[in-house]
mmCIF file of C-alpha atoms and ligand atoms in Angstrom:
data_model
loop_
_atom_site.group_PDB
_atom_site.id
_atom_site.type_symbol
_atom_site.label_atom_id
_atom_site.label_comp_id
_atom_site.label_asym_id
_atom_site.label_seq_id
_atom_site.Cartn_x
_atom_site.Cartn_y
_atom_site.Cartn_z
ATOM 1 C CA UNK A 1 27.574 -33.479 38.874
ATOM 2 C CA UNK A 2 24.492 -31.505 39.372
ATOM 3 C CA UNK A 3 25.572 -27.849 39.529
ATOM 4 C CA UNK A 4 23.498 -27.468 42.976
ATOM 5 C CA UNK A 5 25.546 -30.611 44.100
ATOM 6 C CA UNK A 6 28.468 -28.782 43.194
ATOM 7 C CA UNK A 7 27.978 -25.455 44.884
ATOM 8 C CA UNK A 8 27.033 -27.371 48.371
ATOM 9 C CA UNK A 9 29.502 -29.708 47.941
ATOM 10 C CA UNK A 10 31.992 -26.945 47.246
ATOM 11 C CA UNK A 11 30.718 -25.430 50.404
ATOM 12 C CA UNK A 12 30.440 -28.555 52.600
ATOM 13 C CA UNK A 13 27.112 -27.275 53.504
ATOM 14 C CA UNK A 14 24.724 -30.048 54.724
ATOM 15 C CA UNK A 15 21.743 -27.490 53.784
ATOM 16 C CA UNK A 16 18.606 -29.437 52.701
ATOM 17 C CA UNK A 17 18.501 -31.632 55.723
ATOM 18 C CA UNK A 18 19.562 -28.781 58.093
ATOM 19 C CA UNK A 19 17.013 -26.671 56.547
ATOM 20 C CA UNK A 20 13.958 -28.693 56.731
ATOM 21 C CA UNK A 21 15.004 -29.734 60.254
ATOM 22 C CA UNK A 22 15.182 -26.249 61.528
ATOM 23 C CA UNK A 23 12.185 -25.264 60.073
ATOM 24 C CA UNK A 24 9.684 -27.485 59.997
ATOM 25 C CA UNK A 25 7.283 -23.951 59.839
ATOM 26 C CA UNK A 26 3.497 -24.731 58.032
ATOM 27 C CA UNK A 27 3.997 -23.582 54.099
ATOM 28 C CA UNK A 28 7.427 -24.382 54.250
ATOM 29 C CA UNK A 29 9.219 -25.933 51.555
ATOM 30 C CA UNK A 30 12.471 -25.414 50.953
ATOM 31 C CA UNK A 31 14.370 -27.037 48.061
ATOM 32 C CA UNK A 32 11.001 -28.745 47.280
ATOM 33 C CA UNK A 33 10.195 -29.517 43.767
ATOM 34 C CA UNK A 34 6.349 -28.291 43.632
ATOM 35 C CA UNK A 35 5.279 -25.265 41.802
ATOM 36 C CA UNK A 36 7.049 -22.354 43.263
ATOM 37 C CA UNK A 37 3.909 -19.279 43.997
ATOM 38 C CA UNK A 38 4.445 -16.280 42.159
ATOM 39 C CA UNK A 39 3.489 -13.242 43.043
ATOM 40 C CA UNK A 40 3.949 -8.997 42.938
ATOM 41 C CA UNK A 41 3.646 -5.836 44.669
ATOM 42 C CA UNK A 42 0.073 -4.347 44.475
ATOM 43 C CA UNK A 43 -1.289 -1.178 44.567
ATOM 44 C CA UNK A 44 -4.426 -1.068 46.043
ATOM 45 C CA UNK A 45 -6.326 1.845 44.468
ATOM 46 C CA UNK A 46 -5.528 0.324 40.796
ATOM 47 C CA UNK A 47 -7.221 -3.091 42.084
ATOM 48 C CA UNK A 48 -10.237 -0.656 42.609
ATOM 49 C CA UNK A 49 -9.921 1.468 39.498
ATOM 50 C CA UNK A 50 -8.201 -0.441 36.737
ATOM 51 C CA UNK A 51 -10.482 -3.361 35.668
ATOM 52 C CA UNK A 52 -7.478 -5.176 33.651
ATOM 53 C CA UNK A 53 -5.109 -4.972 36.665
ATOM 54 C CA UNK A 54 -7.369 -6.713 38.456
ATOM 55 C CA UNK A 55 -7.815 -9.333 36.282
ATOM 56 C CA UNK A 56 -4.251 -9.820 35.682
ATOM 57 C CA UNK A 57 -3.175 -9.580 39.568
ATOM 58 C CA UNK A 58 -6.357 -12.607 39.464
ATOM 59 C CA UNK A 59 -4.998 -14.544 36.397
ATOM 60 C CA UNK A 60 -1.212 -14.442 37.288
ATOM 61 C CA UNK A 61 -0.795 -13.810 41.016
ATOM 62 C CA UNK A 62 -0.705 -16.708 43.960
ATOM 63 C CA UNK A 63 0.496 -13.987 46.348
ATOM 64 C CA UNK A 64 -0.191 -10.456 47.235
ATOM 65 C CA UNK A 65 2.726 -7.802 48.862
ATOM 66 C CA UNK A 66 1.343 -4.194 49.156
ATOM 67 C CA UNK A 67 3.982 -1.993 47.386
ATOM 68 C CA UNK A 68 3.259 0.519 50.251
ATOM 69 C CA UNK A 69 0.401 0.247 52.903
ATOM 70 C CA UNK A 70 2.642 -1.252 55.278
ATOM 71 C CA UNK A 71 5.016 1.270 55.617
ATOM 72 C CA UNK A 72 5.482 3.838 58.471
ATOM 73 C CA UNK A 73 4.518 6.762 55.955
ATOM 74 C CA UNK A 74 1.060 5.068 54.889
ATOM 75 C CA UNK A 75 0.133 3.714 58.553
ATOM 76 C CA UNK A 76 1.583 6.069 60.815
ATOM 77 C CA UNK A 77 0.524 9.938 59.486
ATOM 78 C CA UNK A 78 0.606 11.045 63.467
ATOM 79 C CA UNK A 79 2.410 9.289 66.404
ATOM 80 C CA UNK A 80 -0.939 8.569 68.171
ATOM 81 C CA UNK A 81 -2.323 7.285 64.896
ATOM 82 C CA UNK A 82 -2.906 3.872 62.484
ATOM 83 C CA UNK A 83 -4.344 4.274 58.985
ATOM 84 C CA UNK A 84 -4.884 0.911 58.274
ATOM 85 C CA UNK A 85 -7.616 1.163 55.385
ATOM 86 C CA UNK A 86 -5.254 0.385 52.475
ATOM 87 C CA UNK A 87 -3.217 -2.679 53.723
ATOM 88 C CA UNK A 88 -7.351 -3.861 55.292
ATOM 89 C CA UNK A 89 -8.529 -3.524 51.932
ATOM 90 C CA UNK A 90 -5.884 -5.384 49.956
ATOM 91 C CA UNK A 91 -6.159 -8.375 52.673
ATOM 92 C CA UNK A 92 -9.620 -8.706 52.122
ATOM 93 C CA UNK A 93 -9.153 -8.543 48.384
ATOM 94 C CA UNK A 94 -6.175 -11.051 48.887
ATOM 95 C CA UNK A 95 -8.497 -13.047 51.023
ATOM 96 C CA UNK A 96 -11.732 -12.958 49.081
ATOM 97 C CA UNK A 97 -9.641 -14.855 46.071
ATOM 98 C CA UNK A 98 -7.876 -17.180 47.746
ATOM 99 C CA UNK A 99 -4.351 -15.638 47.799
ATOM 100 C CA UNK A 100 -1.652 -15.912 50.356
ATOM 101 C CA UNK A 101 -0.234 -12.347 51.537
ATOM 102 C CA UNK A 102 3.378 -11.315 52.771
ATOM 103 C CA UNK A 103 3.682 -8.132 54.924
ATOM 104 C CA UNK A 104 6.432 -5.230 53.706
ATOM 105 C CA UNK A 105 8.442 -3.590 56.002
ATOM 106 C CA UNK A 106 8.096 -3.411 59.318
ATOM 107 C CA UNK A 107 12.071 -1.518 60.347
ATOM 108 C CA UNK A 108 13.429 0.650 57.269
ATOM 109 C CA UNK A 109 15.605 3.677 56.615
ATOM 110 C CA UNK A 110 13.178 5.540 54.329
ATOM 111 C CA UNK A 111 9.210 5.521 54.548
ATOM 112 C CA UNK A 112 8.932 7.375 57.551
ATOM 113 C CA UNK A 113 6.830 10.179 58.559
ATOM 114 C CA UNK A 114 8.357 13.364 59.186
ATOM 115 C CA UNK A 115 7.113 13.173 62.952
ATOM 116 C CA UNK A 116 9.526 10.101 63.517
ATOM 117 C CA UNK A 117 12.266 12.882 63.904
ATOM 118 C CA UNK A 118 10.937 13.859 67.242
ATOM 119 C CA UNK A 119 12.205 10.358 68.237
ATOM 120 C CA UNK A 120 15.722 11.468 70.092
ATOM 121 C CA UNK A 121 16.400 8.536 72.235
ATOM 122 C CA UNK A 122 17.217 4.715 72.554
ATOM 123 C CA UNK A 123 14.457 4.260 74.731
ATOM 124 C CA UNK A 124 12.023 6.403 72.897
ATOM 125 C CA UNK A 125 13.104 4.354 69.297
ATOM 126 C CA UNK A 126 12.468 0.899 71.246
ATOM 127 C CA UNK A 127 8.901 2.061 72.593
ATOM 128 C CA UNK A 128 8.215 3.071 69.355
ATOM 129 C CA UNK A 129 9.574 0.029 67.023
ATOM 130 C CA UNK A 130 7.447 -2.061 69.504
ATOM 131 C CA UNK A 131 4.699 -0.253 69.673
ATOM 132 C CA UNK A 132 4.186 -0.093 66.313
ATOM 133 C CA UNK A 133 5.351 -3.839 66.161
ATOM 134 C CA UNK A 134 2.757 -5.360 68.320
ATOM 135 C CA UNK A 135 0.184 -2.893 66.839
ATOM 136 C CA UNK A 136 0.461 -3.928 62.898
ATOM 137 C CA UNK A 137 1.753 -7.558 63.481
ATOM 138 C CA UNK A 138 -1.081 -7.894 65.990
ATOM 139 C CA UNK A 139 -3.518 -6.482 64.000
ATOM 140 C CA UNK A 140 -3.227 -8.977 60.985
ATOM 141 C CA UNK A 141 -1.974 -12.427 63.525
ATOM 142 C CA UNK A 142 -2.964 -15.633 61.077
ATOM 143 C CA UNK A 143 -3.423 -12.995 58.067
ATOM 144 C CA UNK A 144 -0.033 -12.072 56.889
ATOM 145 C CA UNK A 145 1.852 -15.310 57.465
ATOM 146 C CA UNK A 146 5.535 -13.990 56.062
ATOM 147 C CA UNK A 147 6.504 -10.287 56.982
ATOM 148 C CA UNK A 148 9.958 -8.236 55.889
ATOM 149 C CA UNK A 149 10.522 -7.336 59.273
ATOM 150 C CA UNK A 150 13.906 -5.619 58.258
ATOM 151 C CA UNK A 151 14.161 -4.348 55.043
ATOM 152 C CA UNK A 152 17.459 -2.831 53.430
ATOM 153 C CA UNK A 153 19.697 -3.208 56.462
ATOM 154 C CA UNK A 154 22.647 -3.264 54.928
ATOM 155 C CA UNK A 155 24.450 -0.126 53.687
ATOM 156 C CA UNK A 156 25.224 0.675 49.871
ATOM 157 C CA UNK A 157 28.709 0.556 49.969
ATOM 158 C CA UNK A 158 29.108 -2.076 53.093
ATOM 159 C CA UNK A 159 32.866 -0.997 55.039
ATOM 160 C CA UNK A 160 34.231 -3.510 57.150
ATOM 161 C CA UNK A 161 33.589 -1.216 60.341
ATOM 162 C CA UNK A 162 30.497 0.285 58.841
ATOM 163 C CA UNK A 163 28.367 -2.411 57.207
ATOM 164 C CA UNK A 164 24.592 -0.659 58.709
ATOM 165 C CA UNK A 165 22.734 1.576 56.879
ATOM 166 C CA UNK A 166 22.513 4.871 58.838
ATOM 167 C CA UNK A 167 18.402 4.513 59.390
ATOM 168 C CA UNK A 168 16.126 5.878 62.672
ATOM 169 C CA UNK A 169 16.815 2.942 64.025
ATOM 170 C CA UNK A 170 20.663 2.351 63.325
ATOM 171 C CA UNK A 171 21.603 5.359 65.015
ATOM 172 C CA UNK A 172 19.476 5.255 67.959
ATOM 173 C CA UNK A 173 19.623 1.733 69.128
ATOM 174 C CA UNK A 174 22.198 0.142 67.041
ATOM 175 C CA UNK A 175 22.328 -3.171 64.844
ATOM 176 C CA UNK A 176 20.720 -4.822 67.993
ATOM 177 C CA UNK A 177 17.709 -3.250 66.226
ATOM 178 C CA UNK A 178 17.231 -6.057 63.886
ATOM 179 C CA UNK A 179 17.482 -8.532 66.759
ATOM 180 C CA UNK A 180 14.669 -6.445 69.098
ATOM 181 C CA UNK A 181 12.859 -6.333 65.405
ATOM 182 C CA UNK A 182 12.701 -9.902 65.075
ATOM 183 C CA UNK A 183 12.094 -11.302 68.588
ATOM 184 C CA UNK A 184 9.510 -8.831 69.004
ATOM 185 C CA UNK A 185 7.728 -10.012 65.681
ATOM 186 C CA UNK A 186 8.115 -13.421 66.715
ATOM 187 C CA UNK A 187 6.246 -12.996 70.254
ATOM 188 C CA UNK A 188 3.495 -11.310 68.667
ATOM 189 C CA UNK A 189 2.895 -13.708 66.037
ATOM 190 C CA UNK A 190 4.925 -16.844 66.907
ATOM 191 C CA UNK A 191 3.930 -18.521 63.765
ATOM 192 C CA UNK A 192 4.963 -15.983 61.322
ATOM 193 C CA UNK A 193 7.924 -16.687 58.964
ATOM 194 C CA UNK A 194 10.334 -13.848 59.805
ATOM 195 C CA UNK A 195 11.908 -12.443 56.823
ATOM 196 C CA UNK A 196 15.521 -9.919 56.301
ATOM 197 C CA UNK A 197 14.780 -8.290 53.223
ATOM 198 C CA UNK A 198 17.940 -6.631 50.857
ATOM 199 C CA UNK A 199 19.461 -6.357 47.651
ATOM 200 C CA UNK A 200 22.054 -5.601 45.729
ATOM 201 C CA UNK A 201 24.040 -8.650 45.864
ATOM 202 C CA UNK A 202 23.815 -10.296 42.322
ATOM 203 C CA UNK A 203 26.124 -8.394 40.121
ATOM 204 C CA UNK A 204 29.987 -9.084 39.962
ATOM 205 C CA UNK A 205 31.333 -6.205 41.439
ATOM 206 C CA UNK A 206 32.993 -5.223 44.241
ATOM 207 C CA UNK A 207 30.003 -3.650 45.707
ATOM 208 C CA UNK A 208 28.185 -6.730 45.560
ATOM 209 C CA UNK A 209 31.010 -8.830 47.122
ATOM 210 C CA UNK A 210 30.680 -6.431 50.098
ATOM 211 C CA UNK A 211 26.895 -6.367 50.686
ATOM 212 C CA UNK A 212 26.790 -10.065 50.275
ATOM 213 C CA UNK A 213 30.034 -10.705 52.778
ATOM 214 C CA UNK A 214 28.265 -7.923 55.488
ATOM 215 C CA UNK A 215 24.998 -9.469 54.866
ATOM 216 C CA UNK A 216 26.489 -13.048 55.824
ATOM 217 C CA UNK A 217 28.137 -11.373 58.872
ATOM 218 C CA UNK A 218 24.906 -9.647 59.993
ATOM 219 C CA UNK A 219 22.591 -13.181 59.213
ATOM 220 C CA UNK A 220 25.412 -14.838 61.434
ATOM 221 C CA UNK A 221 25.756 -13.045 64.181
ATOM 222 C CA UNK A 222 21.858 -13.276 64.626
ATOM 223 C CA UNK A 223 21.929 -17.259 64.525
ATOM 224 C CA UNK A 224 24.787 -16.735 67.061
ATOM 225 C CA UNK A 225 22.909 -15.111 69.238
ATOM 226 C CA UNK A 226 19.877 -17.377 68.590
ATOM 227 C CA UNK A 227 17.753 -14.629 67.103
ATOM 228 C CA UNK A 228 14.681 -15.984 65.461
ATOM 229 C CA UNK A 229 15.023 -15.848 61.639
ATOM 230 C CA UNK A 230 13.526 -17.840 58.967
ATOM 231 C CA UNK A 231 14.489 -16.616 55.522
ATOM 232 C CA UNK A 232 15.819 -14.288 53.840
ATOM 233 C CA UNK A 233 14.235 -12.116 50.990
ATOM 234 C CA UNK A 234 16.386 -11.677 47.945
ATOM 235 C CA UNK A 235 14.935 -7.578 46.308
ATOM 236 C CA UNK A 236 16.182 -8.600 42.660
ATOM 237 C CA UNK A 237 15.619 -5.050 40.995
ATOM 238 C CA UNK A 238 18.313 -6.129 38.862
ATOM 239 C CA UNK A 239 20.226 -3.150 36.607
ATOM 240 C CA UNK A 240 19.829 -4.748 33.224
ATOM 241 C CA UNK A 241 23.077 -3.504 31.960
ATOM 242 C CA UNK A 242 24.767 -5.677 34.020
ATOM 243 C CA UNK A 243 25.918 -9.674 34.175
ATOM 244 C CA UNK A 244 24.376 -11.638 37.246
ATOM 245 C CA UNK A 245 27.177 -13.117 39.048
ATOM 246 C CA UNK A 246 26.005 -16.722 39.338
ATOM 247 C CA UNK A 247 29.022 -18.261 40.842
ATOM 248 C CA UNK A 248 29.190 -15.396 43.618
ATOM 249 C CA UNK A 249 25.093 -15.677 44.164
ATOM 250 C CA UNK A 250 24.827 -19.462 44.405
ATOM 251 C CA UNK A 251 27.300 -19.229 47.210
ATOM 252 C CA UNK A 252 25.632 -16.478 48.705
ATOM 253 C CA UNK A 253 22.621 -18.533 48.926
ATOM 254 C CA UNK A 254 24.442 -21.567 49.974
ATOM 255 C CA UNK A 255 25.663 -20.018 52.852
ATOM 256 C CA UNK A 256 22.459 -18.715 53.232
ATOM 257 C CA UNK A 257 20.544 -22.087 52.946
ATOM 258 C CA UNK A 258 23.611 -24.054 55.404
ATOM 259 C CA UNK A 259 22.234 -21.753 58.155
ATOM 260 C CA UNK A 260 18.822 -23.403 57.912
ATOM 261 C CA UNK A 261 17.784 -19.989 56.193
ATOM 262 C CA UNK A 262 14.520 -20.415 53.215
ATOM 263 C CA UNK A 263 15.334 -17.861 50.326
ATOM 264 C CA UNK A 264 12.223 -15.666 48.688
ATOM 265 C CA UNK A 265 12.532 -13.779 45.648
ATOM 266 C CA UNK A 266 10.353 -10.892 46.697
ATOM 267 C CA UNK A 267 11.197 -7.734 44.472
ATOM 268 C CA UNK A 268 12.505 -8.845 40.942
ATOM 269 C CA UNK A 269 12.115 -6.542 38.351
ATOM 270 C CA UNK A 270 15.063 -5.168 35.422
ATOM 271 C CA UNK A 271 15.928 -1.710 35.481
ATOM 272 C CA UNK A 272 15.863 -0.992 31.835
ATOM 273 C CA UNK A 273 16.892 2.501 31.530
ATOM 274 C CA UNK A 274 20.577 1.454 29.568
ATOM 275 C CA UNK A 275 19.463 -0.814 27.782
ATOM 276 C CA UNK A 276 18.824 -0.469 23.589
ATOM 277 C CA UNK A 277 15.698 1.336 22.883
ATOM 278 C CA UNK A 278 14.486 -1.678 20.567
ATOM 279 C CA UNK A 279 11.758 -3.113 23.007
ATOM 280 C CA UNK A 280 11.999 -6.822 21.372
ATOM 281 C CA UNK A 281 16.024 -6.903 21.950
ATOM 282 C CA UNK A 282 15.457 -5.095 25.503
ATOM 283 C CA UNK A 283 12.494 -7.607 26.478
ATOM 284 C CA UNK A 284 14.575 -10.214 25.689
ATOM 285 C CA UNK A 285 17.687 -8.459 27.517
ATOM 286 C CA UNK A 286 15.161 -8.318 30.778
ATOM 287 C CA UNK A 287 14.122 -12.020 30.579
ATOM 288 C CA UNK A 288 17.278 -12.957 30.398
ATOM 289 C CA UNK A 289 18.708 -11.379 33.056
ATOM 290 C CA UNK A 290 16.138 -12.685 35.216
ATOM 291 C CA UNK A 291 16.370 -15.952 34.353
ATOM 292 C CA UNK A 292 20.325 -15.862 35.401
ATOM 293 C CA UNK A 293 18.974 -14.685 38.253
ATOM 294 C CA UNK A 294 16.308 -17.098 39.360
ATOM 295 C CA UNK A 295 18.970 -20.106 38.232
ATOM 296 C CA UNK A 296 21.624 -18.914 39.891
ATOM 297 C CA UNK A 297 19.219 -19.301 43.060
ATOM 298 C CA UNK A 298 17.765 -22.310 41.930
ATOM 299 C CA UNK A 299 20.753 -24.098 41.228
ATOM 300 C CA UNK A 300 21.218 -24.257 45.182
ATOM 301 C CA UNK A 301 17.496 -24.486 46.343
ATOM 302 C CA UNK A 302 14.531 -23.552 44.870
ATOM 303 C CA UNK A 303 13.350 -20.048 46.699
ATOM 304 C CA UNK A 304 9.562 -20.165 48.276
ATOM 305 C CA UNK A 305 8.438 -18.115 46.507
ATOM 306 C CA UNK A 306 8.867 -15.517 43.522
ATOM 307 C CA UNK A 307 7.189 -12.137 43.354
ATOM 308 C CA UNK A 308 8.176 -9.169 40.871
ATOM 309 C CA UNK A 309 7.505 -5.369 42.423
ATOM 310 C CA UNK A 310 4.779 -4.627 40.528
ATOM 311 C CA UNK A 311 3.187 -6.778 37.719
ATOM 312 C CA UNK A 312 2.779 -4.860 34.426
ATOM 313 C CA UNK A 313 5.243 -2.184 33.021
ATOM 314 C CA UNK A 314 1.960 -0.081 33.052
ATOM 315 C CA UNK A 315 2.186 0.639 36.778
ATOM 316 C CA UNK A 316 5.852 0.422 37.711
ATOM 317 C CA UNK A 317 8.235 2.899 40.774
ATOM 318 C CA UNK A 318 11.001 2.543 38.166
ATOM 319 C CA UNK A 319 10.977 5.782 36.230
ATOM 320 C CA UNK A 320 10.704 7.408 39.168
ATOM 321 C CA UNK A 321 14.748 6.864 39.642
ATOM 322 C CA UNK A 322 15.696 5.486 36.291
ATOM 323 C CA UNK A 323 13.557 6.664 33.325
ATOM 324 C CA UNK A 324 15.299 6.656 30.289
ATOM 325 C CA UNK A 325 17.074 9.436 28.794
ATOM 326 C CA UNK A 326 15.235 8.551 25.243
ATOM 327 C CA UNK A 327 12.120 9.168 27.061
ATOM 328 C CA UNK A 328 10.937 5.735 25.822
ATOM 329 C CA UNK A 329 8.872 4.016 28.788
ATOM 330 C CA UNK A 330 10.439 1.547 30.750
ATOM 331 C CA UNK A 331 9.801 -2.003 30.306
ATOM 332 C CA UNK A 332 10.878 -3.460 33.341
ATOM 333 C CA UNK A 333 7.929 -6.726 34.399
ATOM 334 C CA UNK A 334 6.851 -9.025 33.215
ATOM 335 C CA UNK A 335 3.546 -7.963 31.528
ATOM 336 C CA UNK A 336 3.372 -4.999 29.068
ATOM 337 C CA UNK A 337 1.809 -1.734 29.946
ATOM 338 C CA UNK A 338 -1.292 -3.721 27.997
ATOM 339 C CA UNK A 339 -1.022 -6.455 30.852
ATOM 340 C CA UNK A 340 -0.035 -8.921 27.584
ATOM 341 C CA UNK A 341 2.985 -11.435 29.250
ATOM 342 C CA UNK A 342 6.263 -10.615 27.756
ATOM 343 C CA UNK A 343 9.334 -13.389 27.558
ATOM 344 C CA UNK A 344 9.811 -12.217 31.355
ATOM 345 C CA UNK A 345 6.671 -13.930 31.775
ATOM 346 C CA UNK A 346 8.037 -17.094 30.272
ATOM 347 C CA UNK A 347 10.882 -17.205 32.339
ATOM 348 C CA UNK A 348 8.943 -16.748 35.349
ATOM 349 C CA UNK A 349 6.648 -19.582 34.761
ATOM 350 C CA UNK A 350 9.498 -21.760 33.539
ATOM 351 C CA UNK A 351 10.877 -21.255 36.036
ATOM 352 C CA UNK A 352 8.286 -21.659 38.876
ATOM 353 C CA UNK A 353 6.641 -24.651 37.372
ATOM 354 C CA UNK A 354 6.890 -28.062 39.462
ATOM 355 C CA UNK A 355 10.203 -29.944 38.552
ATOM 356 C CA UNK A 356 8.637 -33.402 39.076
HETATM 357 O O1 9MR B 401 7.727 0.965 44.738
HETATM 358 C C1 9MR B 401 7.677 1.659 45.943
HETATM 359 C C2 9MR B 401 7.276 3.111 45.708
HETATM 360 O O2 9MR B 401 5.956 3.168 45.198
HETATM 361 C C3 9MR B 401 7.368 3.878 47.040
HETATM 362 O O3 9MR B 401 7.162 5.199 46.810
HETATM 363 C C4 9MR B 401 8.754 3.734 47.603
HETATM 364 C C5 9MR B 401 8.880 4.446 48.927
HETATM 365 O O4 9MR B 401 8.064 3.860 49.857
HETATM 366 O O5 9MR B 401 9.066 2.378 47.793
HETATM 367 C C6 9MR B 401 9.043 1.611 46.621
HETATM 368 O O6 9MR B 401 9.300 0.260 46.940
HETATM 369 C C7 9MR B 401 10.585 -0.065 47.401
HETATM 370 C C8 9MR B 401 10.449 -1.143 48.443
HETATM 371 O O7 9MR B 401 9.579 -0.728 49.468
HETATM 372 C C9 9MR B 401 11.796 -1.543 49.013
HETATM 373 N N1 9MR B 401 12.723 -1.909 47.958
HETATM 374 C C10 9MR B 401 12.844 -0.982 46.857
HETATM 375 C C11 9MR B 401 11.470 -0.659 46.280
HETATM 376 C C12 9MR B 401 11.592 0.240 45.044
HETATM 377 O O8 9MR B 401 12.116 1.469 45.376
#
């Protein structure tokens, strides 16, 4: 049997059928067989100053995400006021060249501007999640078709009564933020795919087990309560020291895919910083780790779409929490800080190439 049989059949989950049905949604194509698009977080000054990151974003890259742009901290530097020149000038770019775009975060704990704490209230958080909703979403209707409208919901250490991350919008208005999130996305932009965006759920610990089980409980208390949600966007910053738990992530996704739910890959990178300092055994190390990850997903449904955050070890947030205590750099993508593909790069087109 088919080890993607086996997991839905294990699970009695009707999911391709139920997930087409539900979601018959324009780009959407889930457990489909074509090439999967493959993308990565961008920074927009580099596209401007860096020559050979452009090209490589060009050569490699289907689909853009801005690694910030999007966020409250980059859009909102007063309450009365939008920046919007980065994320306008990496649409454009994304536009100009043919690629597809997806829109990072719209609701998260950290990114915000220190003038957010003047927001005391319920009612004042609501105003302002939908103000600032109807304001970004609006602006780019029909130009970012997929946004994270949630991002990192979930706390780190998920207890039964206290799955939420403590965030803004947690303690003002509740989990019912996620909900207001979403619907208000939706009426703004009914076409766009609506994404929850989290991670942390890939490893076999007990941590993982609990983000994954208060992640399911979250996901199904929204399709409960009829909430509109379309997929769900899988981080992958994946701590390289550690197996991926493919039994306990297939069924994760299986349960994900049996409520009609498309899966996206949308931050996968491998946190290098205990792994051996010999860069061939650590490169291989990353791939493989990756590849675990993108077949344990696989083996249930093929996600939409892959992107890595960030594209060549060059430009990467990871030393910024886990450099390496031999000071080597870290190698975490899937190009080399020379933008030459590394066995991650293999895997990823392996991986995302058409199966028939
Ligand atoms: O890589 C991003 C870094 O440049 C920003 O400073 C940081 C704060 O906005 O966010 C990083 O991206 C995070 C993403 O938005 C959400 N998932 C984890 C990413 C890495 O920290």
């Amino acid at each position: 049997m088919h080890r993607r049989q086996f997991v839905l059949g294990a699970l009695g989950a009707g999911a391709s059928a139920g997930s087409a049905l539900a979601f018959p949604r324009a780009g959407s194509r889930a457990c489909s067989t074509a090439a999967i698009p493959f993308g990565a977080a961008i920074r927009v000054d580099l596209l401007r100053d860096d020559p050979d990151y452009r090209r490589a974003v060009l050569a490699h890259c289907q689909l853009l995400v801005g690694e910030g742009g999007l966020k409250w901290f980059d859009l909102r530097p007063a309450a009365d006021r939008f920046v919007f020149d980065h994320p306008d000038r990496l649409i454009a770019f994304a536009e100009a060249n043919g690629l597809k775009m997806r829109g990072h975060t719209l609701a998260w704990y950290a990114g915000m501007p220190k003038w957010t704490e003047t927001i005391t209230t319920r009612q004042e958080a609501e105003r302002a999640l939908y103000e600032h909703i109807d304001t970004v979403v609006g602006r780019y209707k029909g130009r970012i078709p997929s946004w994270d409208v949630v991002n990192e919901a979930i706390s780190d250490n998920p207890a039964i009564q206290k799955p939420m991350r403590p965030s803004l919008w947690q303690d003002l208005i509740g989990t019912r933020h996620v909900e207001l999130a979403l619907r208000r996305t939706a009426a703004v932009d009914p076409k766009v795919q609506l994404v929850l965006n989290d991670f942390g759920f890939e490893n076999p610990t007990l941590q993982c087990r609990a983000k994954r089980a208060a992640f399911l409980r979250l996901v199904k208390d929204l399709k409960d309560r009829d909430a509109p949600l379309h997929a769900i966007g899988l981080q992958g910053h994946l701590p390289g020291e550690q197996e991926i738990d493919r039994e306990g992530l297939s069924r994760f996704v299986a349960e994900l895919h049996g409520m009609g739910l498309a899966i996206l890959v949308t931050e996968l990178d491998v946190i290098d910083d205990k792994l051996p300092a010999d860069t061939v055994i650590r490169d291989e190390i990353v791939a493989s780790r990756a590849r675990s990850f993108l077949q344990a997903i696989g083996d249930v449904c093929r996600p939409e779409a892959v992107l890595t955050w960030g594209l060549s070890d060059r430009h990467t947030w990871v030393p910024i929490w886990f450099s390496r205590k031999d000071k080597m750099p870290n190698r975490p993508l899937p190009l080399d800080a020379n933008y030459q593909p590394k066995p991650f790069m293999q895997v990823i087109k392996d991986f995302t190439r058409a199966t028939s």
